[in-house]
Every structure is written in structure tokens, then in C-alpha cells.
Coordinates of C-alpha atoms (C1' of nucleotides) in Angstrom, one line a residue:
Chain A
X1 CA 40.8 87.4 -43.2
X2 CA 38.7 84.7 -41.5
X3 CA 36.0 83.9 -43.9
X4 CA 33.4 80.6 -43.8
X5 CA 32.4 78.0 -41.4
X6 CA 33.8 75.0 -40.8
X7 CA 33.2 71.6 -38.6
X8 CA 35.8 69.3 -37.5
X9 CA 36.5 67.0 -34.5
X10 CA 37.4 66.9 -31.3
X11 CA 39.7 64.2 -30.4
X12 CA 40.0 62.2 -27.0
X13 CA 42.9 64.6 -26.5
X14 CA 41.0 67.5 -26.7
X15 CA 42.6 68.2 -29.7
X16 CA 41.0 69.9 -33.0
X17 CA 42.3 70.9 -36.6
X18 CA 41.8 74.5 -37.0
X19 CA 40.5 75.0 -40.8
X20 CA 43.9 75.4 -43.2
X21 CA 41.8 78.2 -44.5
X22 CA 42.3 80.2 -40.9
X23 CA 45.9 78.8 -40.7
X24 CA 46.8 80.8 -43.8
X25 CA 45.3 83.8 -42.9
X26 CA 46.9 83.6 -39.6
X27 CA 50.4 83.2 -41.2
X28 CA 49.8 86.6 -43.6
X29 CA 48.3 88.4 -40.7
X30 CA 51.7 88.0 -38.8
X31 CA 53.9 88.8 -41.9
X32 CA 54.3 92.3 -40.6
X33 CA 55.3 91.6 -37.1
X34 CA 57.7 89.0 -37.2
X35 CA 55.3 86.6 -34.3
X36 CA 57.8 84.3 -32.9
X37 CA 54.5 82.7 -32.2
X38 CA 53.0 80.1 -34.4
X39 CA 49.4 79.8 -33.3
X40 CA 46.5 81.1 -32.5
X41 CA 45.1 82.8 -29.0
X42 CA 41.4 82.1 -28.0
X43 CA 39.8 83.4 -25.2
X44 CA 35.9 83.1 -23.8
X45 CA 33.2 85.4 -25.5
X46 CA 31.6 88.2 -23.0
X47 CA 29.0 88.0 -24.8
X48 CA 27.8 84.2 -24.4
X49 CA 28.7 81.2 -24.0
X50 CA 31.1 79.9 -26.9
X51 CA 35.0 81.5 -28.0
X52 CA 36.5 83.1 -29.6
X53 CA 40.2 83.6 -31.5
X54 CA 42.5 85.3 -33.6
X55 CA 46.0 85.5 -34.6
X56 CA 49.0 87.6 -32.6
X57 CA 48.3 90.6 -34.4
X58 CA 44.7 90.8 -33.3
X59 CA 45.9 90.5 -29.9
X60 CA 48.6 92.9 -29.9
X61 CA 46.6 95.7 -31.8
X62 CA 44.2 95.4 -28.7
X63 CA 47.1 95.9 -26.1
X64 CA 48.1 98.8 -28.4
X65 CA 44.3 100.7 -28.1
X66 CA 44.8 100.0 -24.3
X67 CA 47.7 102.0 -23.7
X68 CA 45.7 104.7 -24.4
X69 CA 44.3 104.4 -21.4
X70 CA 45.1 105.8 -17.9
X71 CA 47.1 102.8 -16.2
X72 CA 44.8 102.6 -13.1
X73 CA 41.2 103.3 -15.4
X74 CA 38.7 101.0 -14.0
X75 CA 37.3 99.7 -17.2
X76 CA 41.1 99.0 -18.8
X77 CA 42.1 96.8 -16.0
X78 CA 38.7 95.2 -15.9
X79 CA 39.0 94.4 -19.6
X80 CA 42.7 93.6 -19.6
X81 CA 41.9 90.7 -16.8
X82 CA 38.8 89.3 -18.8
X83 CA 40.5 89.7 -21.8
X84 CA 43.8 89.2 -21.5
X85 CA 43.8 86.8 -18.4
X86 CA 41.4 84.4 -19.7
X87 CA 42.9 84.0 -23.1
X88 CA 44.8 80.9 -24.1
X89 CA 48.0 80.9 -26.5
X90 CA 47.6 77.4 -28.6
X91 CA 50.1 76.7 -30.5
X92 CA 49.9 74.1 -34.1
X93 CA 51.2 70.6 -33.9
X94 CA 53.2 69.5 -37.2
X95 CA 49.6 69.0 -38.9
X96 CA 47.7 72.1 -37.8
X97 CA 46.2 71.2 -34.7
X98 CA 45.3 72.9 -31.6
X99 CA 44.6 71.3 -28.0
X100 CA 42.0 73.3 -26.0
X101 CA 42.2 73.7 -22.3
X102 CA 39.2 71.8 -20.7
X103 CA 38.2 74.9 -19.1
X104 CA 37.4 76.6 -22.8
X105 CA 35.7 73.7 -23.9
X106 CA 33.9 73.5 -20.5
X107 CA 33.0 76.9 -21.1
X108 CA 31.8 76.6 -24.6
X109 CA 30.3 73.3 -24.5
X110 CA 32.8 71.6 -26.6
X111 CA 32.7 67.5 -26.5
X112 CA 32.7 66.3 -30.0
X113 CA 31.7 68.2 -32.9
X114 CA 33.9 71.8 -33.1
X115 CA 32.6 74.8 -35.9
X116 CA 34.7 77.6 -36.5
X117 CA 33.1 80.3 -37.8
X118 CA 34.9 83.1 -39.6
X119 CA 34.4 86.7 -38.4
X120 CA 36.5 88.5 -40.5
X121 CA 39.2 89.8 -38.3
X122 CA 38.7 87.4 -35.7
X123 CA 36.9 84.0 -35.7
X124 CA 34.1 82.3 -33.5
X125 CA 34.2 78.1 -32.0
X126 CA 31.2 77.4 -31.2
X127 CA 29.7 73.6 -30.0
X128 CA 28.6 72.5 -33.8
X129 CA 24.7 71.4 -32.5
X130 CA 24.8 75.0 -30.9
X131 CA 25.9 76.9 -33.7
X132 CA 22.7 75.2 -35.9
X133 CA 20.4 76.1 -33.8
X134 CA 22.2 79.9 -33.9
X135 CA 22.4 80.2 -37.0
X136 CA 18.7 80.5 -38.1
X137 CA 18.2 82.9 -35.3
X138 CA 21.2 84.7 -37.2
X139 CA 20.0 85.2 -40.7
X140 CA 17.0 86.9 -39.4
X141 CA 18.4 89.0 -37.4
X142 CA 20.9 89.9 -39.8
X143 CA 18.2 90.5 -42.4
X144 CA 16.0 92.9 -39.6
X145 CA 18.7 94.6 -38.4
X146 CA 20.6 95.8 -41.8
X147 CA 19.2 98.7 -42.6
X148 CA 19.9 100.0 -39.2
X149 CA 23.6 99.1 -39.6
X150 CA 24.1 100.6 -42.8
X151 CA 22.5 103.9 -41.7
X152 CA 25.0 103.6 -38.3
X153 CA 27.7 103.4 -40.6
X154 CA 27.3 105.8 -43.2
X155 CA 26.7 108.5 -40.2
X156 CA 30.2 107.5 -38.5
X157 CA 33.0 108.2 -41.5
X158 CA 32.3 105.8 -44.1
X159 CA 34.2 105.3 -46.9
X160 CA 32.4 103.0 -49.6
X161 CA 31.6 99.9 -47.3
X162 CA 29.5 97.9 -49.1
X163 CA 27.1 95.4 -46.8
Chain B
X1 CA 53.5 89.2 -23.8
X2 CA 51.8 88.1 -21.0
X3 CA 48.6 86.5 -21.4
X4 CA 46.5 83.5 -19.8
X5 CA 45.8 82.7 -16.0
X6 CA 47.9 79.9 -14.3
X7 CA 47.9 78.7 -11.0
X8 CA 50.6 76.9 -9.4
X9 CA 51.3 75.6 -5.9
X10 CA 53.4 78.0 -3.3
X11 CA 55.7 75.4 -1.1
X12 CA 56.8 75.2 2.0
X13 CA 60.1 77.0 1.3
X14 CA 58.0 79.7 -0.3
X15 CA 59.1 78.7 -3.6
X16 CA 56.4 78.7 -6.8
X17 CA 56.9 77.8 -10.4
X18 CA 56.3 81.0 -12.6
X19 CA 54.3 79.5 -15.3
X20 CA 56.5 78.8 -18.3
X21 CA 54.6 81.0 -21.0
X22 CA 55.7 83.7 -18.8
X23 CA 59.2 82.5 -18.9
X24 CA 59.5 82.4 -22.3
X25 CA 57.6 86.3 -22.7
X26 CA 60.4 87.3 -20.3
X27 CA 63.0 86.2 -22.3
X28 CA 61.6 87.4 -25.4
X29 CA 61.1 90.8 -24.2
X30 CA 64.5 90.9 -22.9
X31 CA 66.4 90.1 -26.4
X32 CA 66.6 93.7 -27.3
X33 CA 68.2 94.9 -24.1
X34 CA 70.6 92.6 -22.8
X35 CA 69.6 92.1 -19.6
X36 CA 71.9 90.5 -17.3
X37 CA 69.5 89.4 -14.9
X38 CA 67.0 86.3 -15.5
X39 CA 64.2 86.5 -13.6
X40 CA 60.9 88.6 -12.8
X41 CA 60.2 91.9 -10.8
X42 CA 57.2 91.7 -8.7
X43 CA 55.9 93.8 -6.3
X44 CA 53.0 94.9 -4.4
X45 CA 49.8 96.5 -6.5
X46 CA 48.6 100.1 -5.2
X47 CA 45.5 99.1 -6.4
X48 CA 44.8 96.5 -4.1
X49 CA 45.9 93.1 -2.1
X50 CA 47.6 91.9 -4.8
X51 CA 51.1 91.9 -6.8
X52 CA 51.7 93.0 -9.7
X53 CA 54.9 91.3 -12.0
X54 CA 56.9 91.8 -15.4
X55 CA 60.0 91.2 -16.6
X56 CA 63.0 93.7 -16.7
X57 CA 61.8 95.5 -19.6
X58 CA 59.0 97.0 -18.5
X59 CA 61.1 98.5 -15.0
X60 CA 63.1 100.2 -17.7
X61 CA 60.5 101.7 -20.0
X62 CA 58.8 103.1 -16.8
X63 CA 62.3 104.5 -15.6
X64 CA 63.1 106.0 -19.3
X65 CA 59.3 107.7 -18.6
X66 CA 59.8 109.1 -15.7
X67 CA 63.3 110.8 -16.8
X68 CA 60.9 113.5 -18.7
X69 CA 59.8 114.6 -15.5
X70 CA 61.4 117.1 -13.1
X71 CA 63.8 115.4 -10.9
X72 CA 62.1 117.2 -7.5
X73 CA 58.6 116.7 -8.9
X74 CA 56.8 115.7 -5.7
X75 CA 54.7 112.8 -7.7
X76 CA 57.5 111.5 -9.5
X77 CA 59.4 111.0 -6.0
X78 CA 56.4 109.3 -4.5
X79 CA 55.9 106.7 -7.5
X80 CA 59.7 106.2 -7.5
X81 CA 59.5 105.1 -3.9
X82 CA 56.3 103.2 -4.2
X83 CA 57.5 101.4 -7.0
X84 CA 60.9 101.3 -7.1
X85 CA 61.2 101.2 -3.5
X86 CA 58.6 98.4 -3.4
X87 CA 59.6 96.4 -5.9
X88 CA 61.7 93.1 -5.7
X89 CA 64.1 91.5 -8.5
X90 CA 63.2 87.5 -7.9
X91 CA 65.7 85.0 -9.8
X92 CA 64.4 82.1 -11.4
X93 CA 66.1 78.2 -10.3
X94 CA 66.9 75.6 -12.8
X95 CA 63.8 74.9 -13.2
X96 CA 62.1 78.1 -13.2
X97 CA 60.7 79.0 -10.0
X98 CA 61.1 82.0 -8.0
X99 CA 60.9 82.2 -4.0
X100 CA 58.6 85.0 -3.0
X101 CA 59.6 87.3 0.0
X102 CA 57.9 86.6 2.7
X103 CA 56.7 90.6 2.8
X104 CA 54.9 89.9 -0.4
X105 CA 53.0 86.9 0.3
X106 CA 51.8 88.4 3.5
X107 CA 51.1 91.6 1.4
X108 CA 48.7 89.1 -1.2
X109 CA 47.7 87.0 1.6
X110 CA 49.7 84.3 -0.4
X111 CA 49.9 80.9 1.6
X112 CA 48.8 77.8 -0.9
X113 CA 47.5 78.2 -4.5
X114 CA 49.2 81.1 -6.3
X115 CA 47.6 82.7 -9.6
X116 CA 49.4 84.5 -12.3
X117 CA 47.2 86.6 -14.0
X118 CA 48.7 87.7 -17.7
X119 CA 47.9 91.5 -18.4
X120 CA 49.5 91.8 -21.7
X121 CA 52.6 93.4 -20.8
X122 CA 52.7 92.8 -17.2
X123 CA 50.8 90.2 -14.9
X124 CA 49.7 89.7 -11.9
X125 CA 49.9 87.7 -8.8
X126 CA 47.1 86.2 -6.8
X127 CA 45.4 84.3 -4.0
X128 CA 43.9 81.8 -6.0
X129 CA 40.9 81.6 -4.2
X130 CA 40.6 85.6 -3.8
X131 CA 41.4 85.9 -7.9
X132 CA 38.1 83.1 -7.7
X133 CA 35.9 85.6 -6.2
X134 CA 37.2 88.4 -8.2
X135 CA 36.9 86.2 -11.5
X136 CA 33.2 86.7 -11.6
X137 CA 33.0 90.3 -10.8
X138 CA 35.3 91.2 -13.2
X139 CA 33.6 89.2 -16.3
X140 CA 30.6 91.5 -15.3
X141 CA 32.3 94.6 -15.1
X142 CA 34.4 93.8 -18.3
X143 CA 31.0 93.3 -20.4
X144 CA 29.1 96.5 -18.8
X145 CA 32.0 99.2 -19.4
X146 CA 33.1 97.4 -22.6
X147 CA 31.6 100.6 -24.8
X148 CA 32.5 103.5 -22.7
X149 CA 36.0 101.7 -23.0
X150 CA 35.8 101.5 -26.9
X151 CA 34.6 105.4 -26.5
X152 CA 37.4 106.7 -24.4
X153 CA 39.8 105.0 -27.0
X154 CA 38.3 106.7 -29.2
X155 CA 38.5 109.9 -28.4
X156 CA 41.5 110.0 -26.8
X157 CA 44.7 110.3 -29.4
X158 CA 47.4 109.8 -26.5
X159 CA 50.5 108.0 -27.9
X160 CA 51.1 104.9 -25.8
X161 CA 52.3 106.0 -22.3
X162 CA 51.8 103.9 -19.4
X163 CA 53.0 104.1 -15.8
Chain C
dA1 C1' 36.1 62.6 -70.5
dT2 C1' 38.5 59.1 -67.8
dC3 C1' 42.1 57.5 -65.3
dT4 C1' 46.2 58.1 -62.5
dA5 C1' 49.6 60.4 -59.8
dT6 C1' 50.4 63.9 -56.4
dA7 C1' 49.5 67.0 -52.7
dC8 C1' 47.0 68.4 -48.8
dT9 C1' 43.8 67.9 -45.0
dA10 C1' 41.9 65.9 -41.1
dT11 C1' 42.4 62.5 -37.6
dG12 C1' 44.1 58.4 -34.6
dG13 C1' 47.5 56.6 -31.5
dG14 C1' 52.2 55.8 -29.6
dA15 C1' 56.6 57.8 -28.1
dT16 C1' 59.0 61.5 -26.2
dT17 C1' 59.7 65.8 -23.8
dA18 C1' 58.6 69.5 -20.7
dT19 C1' 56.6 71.2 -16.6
dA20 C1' 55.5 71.6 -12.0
dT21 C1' 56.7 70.2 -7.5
dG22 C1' 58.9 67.7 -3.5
dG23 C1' 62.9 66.9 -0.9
dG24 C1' 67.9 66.8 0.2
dA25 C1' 72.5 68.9 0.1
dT26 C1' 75.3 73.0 0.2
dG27 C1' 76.9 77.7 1.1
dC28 C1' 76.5 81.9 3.8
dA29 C1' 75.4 85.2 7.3
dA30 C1' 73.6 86.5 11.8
Chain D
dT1 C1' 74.3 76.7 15.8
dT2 C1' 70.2 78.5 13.5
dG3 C1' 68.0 80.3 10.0
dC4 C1' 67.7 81.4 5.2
dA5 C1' 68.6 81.2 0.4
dT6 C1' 70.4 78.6 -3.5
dC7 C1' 71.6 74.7 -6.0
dC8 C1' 70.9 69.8 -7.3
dC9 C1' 68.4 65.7 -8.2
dA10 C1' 64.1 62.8 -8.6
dT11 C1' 59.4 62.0 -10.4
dA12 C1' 54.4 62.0 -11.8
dT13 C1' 51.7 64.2 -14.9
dA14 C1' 50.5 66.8 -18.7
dA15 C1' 51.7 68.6 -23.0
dT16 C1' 53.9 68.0 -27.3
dC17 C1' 56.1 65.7 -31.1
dC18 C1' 56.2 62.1 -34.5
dC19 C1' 54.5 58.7 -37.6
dA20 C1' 50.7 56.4 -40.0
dT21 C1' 46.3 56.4 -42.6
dA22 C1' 42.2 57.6 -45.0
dG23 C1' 39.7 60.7 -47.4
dT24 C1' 39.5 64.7 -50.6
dA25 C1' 40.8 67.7 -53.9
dT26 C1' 44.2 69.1 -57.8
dA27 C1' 46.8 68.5 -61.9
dG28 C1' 48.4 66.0 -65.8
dA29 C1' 48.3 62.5 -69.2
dT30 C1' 46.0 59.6 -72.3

DNA sequence: ATCTATACTATGGGATTATATGGGATGCAA
DNA sequence: TTGCATCCCATATAATCCCATAGTATAGAT
């Protein structure tokens, strides 16, 4: 599970350590499926402008809940081209490192300063100076908007979440 | 699995490099089956001006679908011919590019910059300029049918099957 | 508690490899 | 021959690997 935030650099390369914290939980998310893959895949956010990531397994459950789907549905092939299309496979160099496509870090603003932010089954990069100035927006909206959430949730089949 | 958007430049032989992520899905897909034959399948999308691509795989798990039907059912005659009929087996060169028929780059209006467009377990194939134009439509469309997607998913329990 | 040795993480830069792409040569069929 | 497809070789650029270092945390010994 992706827990915490952290900040690290990006380099002249456009290269940037993903937190060893996130590496490890990448590595047990994978156990299961045997991920010839040894990465991480990151794609743009619809919702604004900054990315975000996960490990193989996140990917493939997705392509799993699409097969649902009627092949020619609309809202499937719309999603699978947003989605699927515009998400980057990066794999580690020998210490951990990813190199991101200009156009991500175009997209998200990217130039020096890189936070990761841990989302529990997927994680957020966000431009660090952005992310700041997000964050206190955040905690308030979190704090407004709980009781709403837990009422949401203990109406939909619930079973002991705590938040 | 296919994932990520490349584009990559259609010569004058009507030769273009199929991006080497994809080359590598191909081959992982085909480990199981043995497939003799190492290259892509392509052919044109009845959605639109635009082809659609996979590797060998996928042609079989469509044909091992369709063997549930009726042998005279009148739709499974008519995919058979649009698909099978319409599709072409295009072998890659030493260093992994395919020639496209001429039939299918007049199909895609294909002359200069091609795009692959990964779909998860298929991809497809691209004007780059017209996939451009379609980009930003799609990103919209993606984000405004995003929850009656995550509804359908949800209420449908289907098991998987795509054609 | 203090010091030291060890392991790991993040980061910089050079060296090496892979990829995409152009052009020529070869083989085959109409 | 003429066209067409395939194979082979060459190359610039981009991506990846490899090694070095500095800082930080961890563990053990004194």
C-alpha cells in the first residue's frame, strides 16, 4: 500500500528516485502475478493537472473491470484511450529510479522539485510548490467533507471501515 | 499488454517501426501458445477511420469465442468476414518494423506520422494528426462518463468476454 | 551514552546499448 | 523489364546501464 509523501529531485535527465517505500509495495503488490515488469506505470490525472501511478496489478485489475463491458461501449473505449493510451510504463534503473517522459512532466509541471504522494492503492506526483499550496486546501476539505463520506459508505455495504 | 501512445514515421516504402513496448507485449503474450508467426495483426476498425492491431493471441481468443456460436449464425458469419476477412498478418524486419498494405493506410488515411495507441490488450493505429484532434475530445469524454462507467461495471457481473 | 561499522537511499555524470529510420541490394512474380 | 516485398547494413539520437559519492539511518560494541 502506498502510504506518505515524499520530495525528491528531478535530475537534468528527467530522471527521479521513486520513494523505496513505494518500490516495496510495488514489489508485494506483484507477488501474485508473476509481473515480468519491474516498474511502475503513470499516466495523467483527469481530474487536474498533476499524475498519477501504480504498480502492474493496479493496471491490470482495471483492464479486468473493462472486459465487462460491451467491446464497442462508448464510455469503455473512451476510457481505455485516456487511460490506457496515455499511460507510461517506467521501468527502475539499478538504484530505483524512473525517467519521465517530457510530455508527463510537461503536463504536470514537473522541473525540479518532484512529491509523491501515497494514495493507498495508487499514488499521486505532483510539482512539490504545487502540492503545498494543495495541501492546505486538502485538510479542510477533508475535515468538511467527512461526515458526508462516512455516511456514503456505511449506506453502500460496509464492513468496519474505519475513517 | 499494450499500453502508452507512440508515434513513429511511415516511409517511403510504407514501412513503420512498431514501437518496441509493443514488441515486447507481443512476445510476451505469445509464450503460452507457441506461435509460429512473429509479427502483428492489424486491420481496419468498424468503429471508425482507424486500425485496430494485436498480436496473435488475441485473433485466437476471439476465434475460441466465436466457436460457442452456431456455425450458420448470421452475425457470427458477418463478424467472421469483417474481421477475419479484413484482417492482415504483418511480419516484423530485423529491426522491427512492419510494411502496412497499402489498403490500410488508405483506409486510416495513413501517409506521414503514424500513432500507435495502446488499449490494454490490443492497440490502435492512427493518423497522428487525426489521433491529435481526437486526443482532446476523448480526455473530455473520458472524465464525463467516467461514473456511469464505474456504474455499469458495477452492476453488470459478466465474466470477461470481449469480441 | 558514545563511537564506529554497515547498509541503504538519493543523486550526479560518463559509458554503453537500443531504437527508429534511411537507403541499397536481393529475390520473386506479373 | 517493372513493380513489390524482403533482407541487409549504416547511423543519429534517445534511452539505459554502470560506477562513484554523499548523506542518512541502523546495528553493534565499548
Amino acid at each position: 500500500m502506498f502510504l506518505s509523501r515524499f520530495t525528491n529531485a528531478l535530475d537534468a535527465k528527467g530522471r527521479v528516485s521513486v520513494p523505496a517505500d513505494f518500490r516495496t509495495a510495488i514489489a508485494l503488490g506483484g507477488l501474485e502475478n508473476n509481473d515480468e515488469f519491474d516498474g511502475i506505470v503513470v499516466w495523467p490525472s483527469l481530474e487536474g493537472k498533476w499524475l498519477e501511478g501504480g504498480g502492474m496489478a493496479l493496471v491490470r485489475s482495471k483492464l479486468d473491470l473493462l472486459k465487462n463491458l460491451e467491446p464497442h461501449d462508448h464510455a469503455r473505449i473512451a476510457f481505455e484511450r485516456a487511460y490506457f493510451g496515455e499511460s507510461f510504463r517506467l521501468g527502475f534503473d539499478a538504484s530505483g529510479r524512473v525517467s519521465l517522459p517530457k510530455e508527463l512532466a510537461e503536463f504536470a509541471g514537473l522541473d525540479k522539485q518532484v512529491t509523491f504522494v501515497g494514495m493507498g492503492e495508487r499514488f499521486e506526483i505532483w510539482d512539490a510548490d504545487a502540492y503545498l499550496a494543495k495541501a492546505k486546501q486538502v485538510r479542510k476539505l477533508a475535515k468538511d467533507t467527512r461526515q458526508a463520506l462516512y455516511a456514503k459508505i456505511k449506506v453502500g455495504a460496509g464492513q468496519g471501515l474505519d475513517i
